[in-house]
């Protein structure tokens, strides 16, 4: 786990070096608390787990390409803690808890400009998971998403990922969809 966290922070530091120039059209925020409404839909077990994540972005923003040889785009480094419950089960059954750290990136070539809405991105998060009925294990989720809007005071993302875990992959593999809202307080 320590190696994955170090790797994620290295990726984040490299990405922040790529987007180092801050101009009037660039947006860079740090230490943003947020919340996401999420659902995990199982492929095999066909159960729907609804829940929420406390999402904390260490750094996120947009930047423009400075020259024909550089990239602009979107970047975010974050951690999150999630709580999920299967819809049709009793109150204390079929619950799971997640914790993860992740990076989202987008590379675009808009020379002399950038945009702060409808930016597609890709990313990944790595962490742990605990099911109250099965046990604990590792979590890995490749993510595709869309920045709905990214302003200095608010960031709204919609993303989906392939929910992979080491607890019981054949039973709990599925699609994880989230609407994430971060506020710059």
PDB file of C-alpha atoms in Angstrom:
ATOM      1  CA  UNK A   1       0.000   0.000   0.000  1.00  0.00           C
ATOM      2  CA  UNK A   2       2.831   2.394   0.862  1.00  0.00           C
ATOM      3  CA  UNK A   3       4.419   1.834  -2.562  1.00  0.00           C
ATOM      4  CA  UNK A   4       1.165   2.646  -4.374  1.00  0.00           C
ATOM      5  CA  UNK A   5       0.681   5.864  -2.405  1.00  0.00           C
ATOM      6  CA  UNK A   6       4.265   6.922  -3.181  1.00  0.00           C
ATOM      7  CA  UNK A   7       3.705   6.108  -6.870  1.00  0.00           C
ATOM      8  CA  UNK A   8       0.501   8.174  -6.967  1.00  0.00           C
ATOM      9  CA  UNK A   9       2.234  11.168  -5.374  1.00  0.00           C
ATOM     10  CA  UNK A  10       5.122  10.889  -7.859  1.00  0.00           C
ATOM     11  CA  UNK A  11       2.651  10.877 -10.742  1.00  0.00           C
ATOM     12  CA  UNK A  12       0.940  13.892  -9.233  1.00  0.00           C
ATOM     13  CA  UNK A  13       4.205  15.809  -8.834  1.00  0.00           C
ATOM     14  CA  UNK A  14       5.164  15.059 -12.443  1.00  0.00           C
ATOM     15  CA  UNK A  15       1.748  16.187 -13.665  1.00  0.00           C
ATOM     16  CA  UNK A  16       1.915  19.432 -11.686  1.00  0.00           C
ATOM     17  CA  UNK A  17       5.307  20.122 -13.311  1.00  0.00           C
ATOM     18  CA  UNK A  18       3.748  19.673 -16.762  1.00  0.00           C
ATOM     19  CA  UNK A  19       1.081  22.242 -15.917  1.00  0.00           C
ATOM     20  CA  UNK A  20       3.372  24.684 -14.094  1.00  0.00           C
ATOM     21  CA  UNK A  21       2.370  27.902 -15.873  1.00  0.00           C
ATOM     22  CA  UNK A  22      -0.558  29.655 -14.211  1.00  0.00           C
ATOM     23  CA  UNK A  23      -2.254  32.335 -16.297  1.00  0.00           C
ATOM     24  CA  UNK A  24      -5.607  34.086 -16.157  1.00  0.00           C
ATOM     25  CA  UNK A  25      -7.382  31.168 -17.872  1.00  0.00           C
ATOM     26  CA  UNK A  26      -5.757  28.490 -15.725  1.00  0.00           C
ATOM     27  CA  UNK A  27      -7.428  27.291 -12.557  1.00  0.00           C
ATOM     28  CA  UNK A  28      -5.424  25.658  -9.789  1.00  0.00           C
ATOM     29  CA  UNK A  29      -6.926  24.750  -6.431  1.00  0.00           C
ATOM     30  CA  UNK A  30      -5.536  22.872  -3.455  1.00  0.00           C
ATOM     31  CA  UNK A  31      -7.032  21.111  -0.431  1.00  0.00           C
ATOM     32  CA  UNK A  32     -10.630  20.871  -1.643  1.00  0.00           C
ATOM     33  CA  UNK A  33     -13.172  18.962   0.449  1.00  0.00           C
ATOM     34  CA  UNK A  34     -15.975  17.277  -1.423  1.00  0.00           C
ATOM     35  CA  UNK A  35     -18.704  14.681  -1.461  1.00  0.00           C
ATOM     36  CA  UNK A  36     -19.833  12.229  -4.106  1.00  0.00           C
ATOM     37  CA  UNK A  37     -23.029  10.289  -4.662  1.00  0.00           C
ATOM     38  CA  UNK A  38     -22.104   6.866  -6.011  1.00  0.00           C
ATOM     39  CA  UNK A  39     -23.517   3.551  -7.157  1.00  0.00           C
ATOM     40  CA  UNK A  40     -21.774   0.233  -7.785  1.00  0.00           C
ATOM     41  CA  UNK A  41     -23.667  -2.108 -10.104  1.00  0.00           C
ATOM     42  CA  UNK A  42     -22.496  -5.719 -10.011  1.00  0.00           C
ATOM     43  CA  UNK A  43     -21.974  -7.545 -13.302  1.00  0.00           C
ATOM     44  CA  UNK A  44     -22.515 -11.075 -11.994  1.00  0.00           C
ATOM     45  CA  UNK A  45     -24.560 -10.651  -8.821  1.00  0.00           C
ATOM     46  CA  UNK A  46     -26.709  -7.843 -10.349  1.00  0.00           C
ATOM     47  CA  UNK A  47     -26.934  -6.057  -7.001  1.00  0.00           C
ATOM     48  CA  UNK A  48     -26.883  -2.278  -6.766  1.00  0.00           C
ATOM     49  CA  UNK A  49     -24.859  -0.728  -3.960  1.00  0.00           C
ATOM     50  CA  UNK A  50     -25.604   2.953  -3.356  1.00  0.00           C
ATOM     51  CA  UNK A  51     -23.482   5.159  -1.184  1.00  0.00           C
ATOM     52  CA  UNK A  52     -21.327   8.216  -0.861  1.00  0.00           C
ATOM     53  CA  UNK A  53     -17.656   9.132  -0.683  1.00  0.00           C
ATOM     54  CA  UNK A  54     -15.889  11.830   1.261  1.00  0.00           C
ATOM     55  CA  UNK A  55     -13.628  13.127  -1.520  1.00  0.00           C
ATOM     56  CA  UNK A  56     -10.594  15.286  -0.704  1.00  0.00           C
ATOM     57  CA  UNK A  57      -8.631  16.773  -3.615  1.00  0.00           C
ATOM     58  CA  UNK A  58      -5.065  17.655  -2.632  1.00  0.00           C
ATOM     59  CA  UNK A  59      -4.617  19.552  -5.896  1.00  0.00           C
ATOM     60  CA  UNK A  60      -6.761  19.951  -9.000  1.00  0.00           C
ATOM     61  CA  UNK A  61      -7.061  22.363 -11.864  1.00  0.00           C
ATOM     62  CA  UNK A  62      -6.915  23.152 -15.551  1.00  0.00           C
ATOM     63  CA  UNK A  63      -4.152  24.699 -17.608  1.00  0.00           C
ATOM     64  CA  UNK A  64      -3.529  25.751 -21.186  1.00  0.00           C
ATOM     65  CA  UNK A  65      -0.839  24.613 -23.591  1.00  0.00           C
ATOM     66  CA  UNK A  66       1.976  27.194 -23.592  1.00  0.00           C
ATOM     67  CA  UNK A  67       3.457  26.217 -26.948  1.00  0.00           C
ATOM     68  CA  UNK A  68       2.890  23.786 -29.832  1.00  0.00           C
ATOM     69  CA  UNK A  69       5.065  21.226 -28.029  1.00  0.00           C
ATOM     70  CA  UNK A  70       3.313  21.341 -24.631  1.00  0.00           C
ATOM     71  CA  UNK A  71       0.002  20.085 -23.306  1.00  0.00           C
ATOM     72  CA  UNK A  72      -2.734  21.645 -21.256  1.00  0.00           C
ATOM     73  CA  UNK A  73      -5.692  19.944 -19.669  1.00  0.00           C
ATOM     74  CA  UNK A  74      -7.071  18.798 -16.348  1.00  0.00           C
ATOM     75  CA  UNK A  75      -5.279  17.250 -13.374  1.00  0.00           C
ATOM     76  CA  UNK A  76      -6.333  16.062  -9.922  1.00  0.00           C
ATOM     77  CA  UNK A  77      -4.751  14.155  -7.039  1.00  0.00           C
ATOM     78  CA  UNK A  78      -7.155  12.999  -4.360  1.00  0.00           C
ATOM     79  CA  UNK A  79      -8.086  10.552  -1.631  1.00  0.00           C
ATOM     80  CA  UNK A  80     -11.527   9.332  -0.669  1.00  0.00           C
ATOM     81  CA  UNK A  81     -13.384   7.247   1.884  1.00  0.00           C
ATOM     82  CA  UNK A  82     -16.644   5.602   0.823  1.00  0.00           C
ATOM     83  CA  UNK A  83     -19.593   3.865   2.467  1.00  0.00           C
ATOM     84  CA  UNK A  84     -21.942   1.640   0.428  1.00  0.00           C
ATOM     85  CA  UNK A  85     -25.089  -0.401   1.100  1.00  0.00           C
ATOM     86  CA  UNK A  86     -26.963  -2.866  -1.117  1.00  0.00           C
ATOM     87  CA  UNK A  87     -30.453  -1.483  -1.822  1.00  0.00           C
ATOM     88  CA  UNK A  88     -32.599  -4.589  -1.206  1.00  0.00           C
ATOM     89  CA  UNK A  89     -30.810  -6.093   1.817  1.00  0.00           C
ATOM     90  CA  UNK A  90     -31.585  -5.704   5.552  1.00  0.00           C
ATOM     91  CA  UNK A  91     -30.152  -2.679   7.348  1.00  0.00           C
ATOM     92  CA  UNK A  92     -27.015  -4.360   8.735  1.00  0.00           C
ATOM     93  CA  UNK A  93     -26.300  -6.691   5.804  1.00  0.00           C
ATOM     94  CA  UNK A  94     -24.353  -6.240   2.534  1.00  0.00           C
ATOM     95  CA  UNK A  95     -22.394  -3.140   3.551  1.00  0.00           C
ATOM     96  CA  UNK A  96     -18.888  -2.225   2.431  1.00  0.00           C
ATOM     97  CA  UNK A  97     -16.355   0.505   3.131  1.00  0.00           C
ATOM     98  CA  UNK A  98     -13.603   1.765   0.785  1.00  0.00           C
ATOM     99  CA  UNK A  99     -10.559   3.990   1.086  1.00  0.00           C
ATOM    100  CA  UNK A 100      -8.439   4.997  -1.891  1.00  0.00           C
ATOM    101  CA  UNK A 101      -5.975   7.483  -3.374  1.00  0.00           C
ATOM    102  CA  UNK A 102      -6.083   8.405  -7.040  1.00  0.00           C
ATOM    103  CA  UNK A 103      -4.982  10.597  -9.916  1.00  0.00           C
ATOM    104  CA  UNK A 104      -7.041  11.939 -12.844  1.00  0.00           C
ATOM    105  CA  UNK A 105      -5.401  13.490 -15.921  1.00  0.00           C
ATOM    106  CA  UNK A 106      -6.396  14.979 -19.257  1.00  0.00           C
ATOM    107  CA  UNK A 107      -4.067  16.188 -22.005  1.00  0.00           C
ATOM    108  CA  UNK A 108      -5.259  18.697 -24.604  1.00  0.00           C
ATOM    109  CA  UNK A 109      -3.618  20.948 -27.187  1.00  0.00           C
ATOM    110  CA  UNK A 110      -5.634  24.169 -27.112  1.00  0.00           C
ATOM    111  CA  UNK A 111      -2.808  26.631 -27.782  1.00  0.00           C
ATOM    112  CA  UNK A 112      -3.520  30.067 -26.359  1.00  0.00           C
ATOM    113  CA  UNK A 113      -6.637  28.966 -24.500  1.00  0.00           C
ATOM    114  CA  UNK A 114      -8.255  26.408 -22.285  1.00  0.00           C
ATOM    115  CA  UNK A 115     -11.697  25.452 -21.167  1.00  0.00           C
ATOM    116  CA  UNK A 116     -13.154  24.855 -17.735  1.00  0.00           C
ATOM    117  CA  UNK A 117     -16.111  22.627 -18.652  1.00  0.00           C
ATOM    118  CA  UNK A 118     -16.795  19.303 -20.410  1.00  0.00           C
ATOM    119  CA  UNK A 119     -13.192  18.084 -20.173  1.00  0.00           C
ATOM    120  CA  UNK A 120     -12.784  14.302 -20.582  1.00  0.00           C
ATOM    121  CA  UNK A 121     -10.165  12.625 -18.392  1.00  0.00           C
ATOM    122  CA  UNK A 122      -8.772   9.241 -17.398  1.00  0.00           C
ATOM    123  CA  UNK A 123      -7.368   8.080 -14.107  1.00  0.00           C
ATOM    124  CA  UNK A 124      -6.971   5.344 -11.547  1.00  0.00           C
ATOM    125  CA  UNK A 125      -7.401   4.844  -7.847  1.00  0.00           C
ATOM    126  CA  UNK A 126      -5.862   2.269  -5.539  1.00  0.00           C
ATOM    127  CA  UNK A 127      -6.797   1.446  -1.978  1.00  0.00           C
ATOM    128  CA  UNK A 128      -8.551  -0.978   0.289  1.00  0.00           C
ATOM    129  CA  UNK A 129     -12.017  -2.383   0.789  1.00  0.00           C
ATOM    130  CA  UNK A 130     -13.861  -4.037   3.669  1.00  0.00           C
ATOM    131  CA  UNK A 131     -17.081  -6.060   3.258  1.00  0.00           C
ATOM    132  CA  UNK A 132     -18.960  -6.758   6.502  1.00  0.00           C
ATOM    133  CA  UNK A 133     -19.875 -10.298   5.347  1.00  0.00           C
ATOM    134  CA  UNK A 134     -16.799 -11.359   3.329  1.00  0.00           C
ATOM    135  CA  UNK A 135     -13.670  -9.643   4.632  1.00  0.00           C
ATOM    136  CA  UNK A 136     -11.074  -7.142   3.470  1.00  0.00           C
ATOM    137  CA  UNK A 137      -8.773  -6.736   0.490  1.00  0.00           C
ATOM    138  CA  UNK A 138      -7.279  -4.400  -2.105  1.00  0.00           C
ATOM    139  CA  UNK A 139      -9.227  -2.129  -4.455  1.00  0.00           C
ATOM    140  CA  UNK A 140      -8.178  -1.024  -7.946  1.00  0.00           C
ATOM    141  CA  UNK A 141     -10.331   1.093 -10.214  1.00  0.00           C
ATOM    142  CA  UNK A 142      -9.419   2.471 -13.655  1.00  0.00           C
ATOM    143  CA  UNK A 143     -11.599   5.543 -14.260  1.00  0.00           C
ATOM    144  CA  UNK A 144     -12.978   7.499 -17.225  1.00  0.00           C
ATOM    145  CA  UNK A 145     -14.676  10.779 -16.455  1.00  0.00           C
ATOM    146  CA  UNK A 146     -15.898  14.182 -17.500  1.00  0.00           C
ATOM    147  CA  UNK A 147     -15.274  17.486 -15.738  1.00  0.00           C
ATOM    148  CA  UNK A 148     -18.745  19.026 -15.920  1.00  0.00           C
ATOM    149  CA  UNK A 149     -17.487  22.378 -14.636  1.00  0.00           C
ATOM    150  CA  UNK A 150     -14.264  23.556 -12.991  1.00  0.00           C
ATOM    151  CA  UNK A 151     -14.316  27.052 -11.494  1.00  0.00           C
ATOM    152  CA  UNK A 152     -12.246  28.618  -8.722  1.00  0.00           C
ATOM    153  CA  UNK A 153     -14.978  27.938  -6.136  1.00  0.00           C
ATOM    154  CA  UNK A 154     -16.484  24.636  -7.330  1.00  0.00           C
ATOM    155  CA  UNK A 155     -15.523  21.515  -9.283  1.00  0.00           C
ATOM    156  CA  UNK A 156     -18.121  18.979 -10.502  1.00  0.00           C
ATOM    157  CA  UNK A 157     -17.043  15.674 -12.078  1.00  0.00           C
ATOM    158  CA  UNK A 158     -18.968  12.695 -13.415  1.00  0.00           C
ATOM    159  CA  UNK A 159     -16.972   9.472 -13.669  1.00  0.00           C
ATOM    160  CA  UNK A 160     -17.291   5.721 -14.116  1.00  0.00           C
ATOM    161  CA  UNK A 161     -14.789   3.020 -13.341  1.00  0.00           C
ATOM    162  CA  UNK A 162     -14.315  -0.723 -13.393  1.00  0.00           C
ATOM    163  CA  UNK A 163     -14.677  -1.802  -9.747  1.00  0.00           C
ATOM    164  CA  UNK A 164     -11.989  -4.458  -9.106  1.00  0.00           C
ATOM    165  CA  UNK A 165     -11.098  -5.980  -5.732  1.00  0.00           C
ATOM    166  CA  UNK A 166      -9.203  -8.905  -4.240  1.00  0.00           C
ATOM    167  CA  UNK A 167     -11.936  -9.963  -1.809  1.00  0.00           C
ATOM    168  CA  UNK A 168     -14.156 -11.866  -4.266  1.00  0.00           C
ATOM    169  CA  UNK A 169     -13.591 -10.526  -7.770  1.00  0.00           C
ATOM    170  CA  UNK A 170     -16.026 -12.861  -9.530  1.00  0.00           C
ATOM    171  CA  UNK A 171     -18.880 -11.826  -7.227  1.00  0.00           C
ATOM    172  CA  UNK A 172     -18.120  -8.131  -6.678  1.00  0.00           C
ATOM    173  CA  UNK A 173     -16.788  -6.916 -10.051  1.00  0.00           C
ATOM    174  CA  UNK A 174     -18.923  -4.102 -11.413  1.00  0.00           C
ATOM    175  CA  UNK A 175     -19.374  -0.578 -12.704  1.00  0.00           C
ATOM    176  CA  UNK A 176     -18.778   2.253 -10.212  1.00  0.00           C
ATOM    177  CA  UNK A 177     -20.417   5.563 -11.197  1.00  0.00           C
ATOM    178  CA  UNK A 178     -19.999   8.792  -9.200  1.00  0.00           C
ATOM    179  CA  UNK A 179     -21.026  12.431  -9.274  1.00  0.00           C
ATOM    180  CA  UNK A 180     -18.312  14.316  -7.352  1.00  0.00           C
ATOM    181  CA  UNK A 181     -18.645  17.891  -6.055  1.00  0.00           C
ATOM    182  CA  UNK A 182     -15.600  19.661  -4.545  1.00  0.00           C
ATOM    183  CA  UNK A 183     -15.806  23.125  -2.970  1.00  0.00           C
ATOM    184  CA  UNK A 184     -12.994  25.637  -2.551  1.00  0.00           C
ATOM    185  CA  UNK A 185     -13.743  26.986   0.911  1.00  0.00           C
TER     186      UNK A 185
END
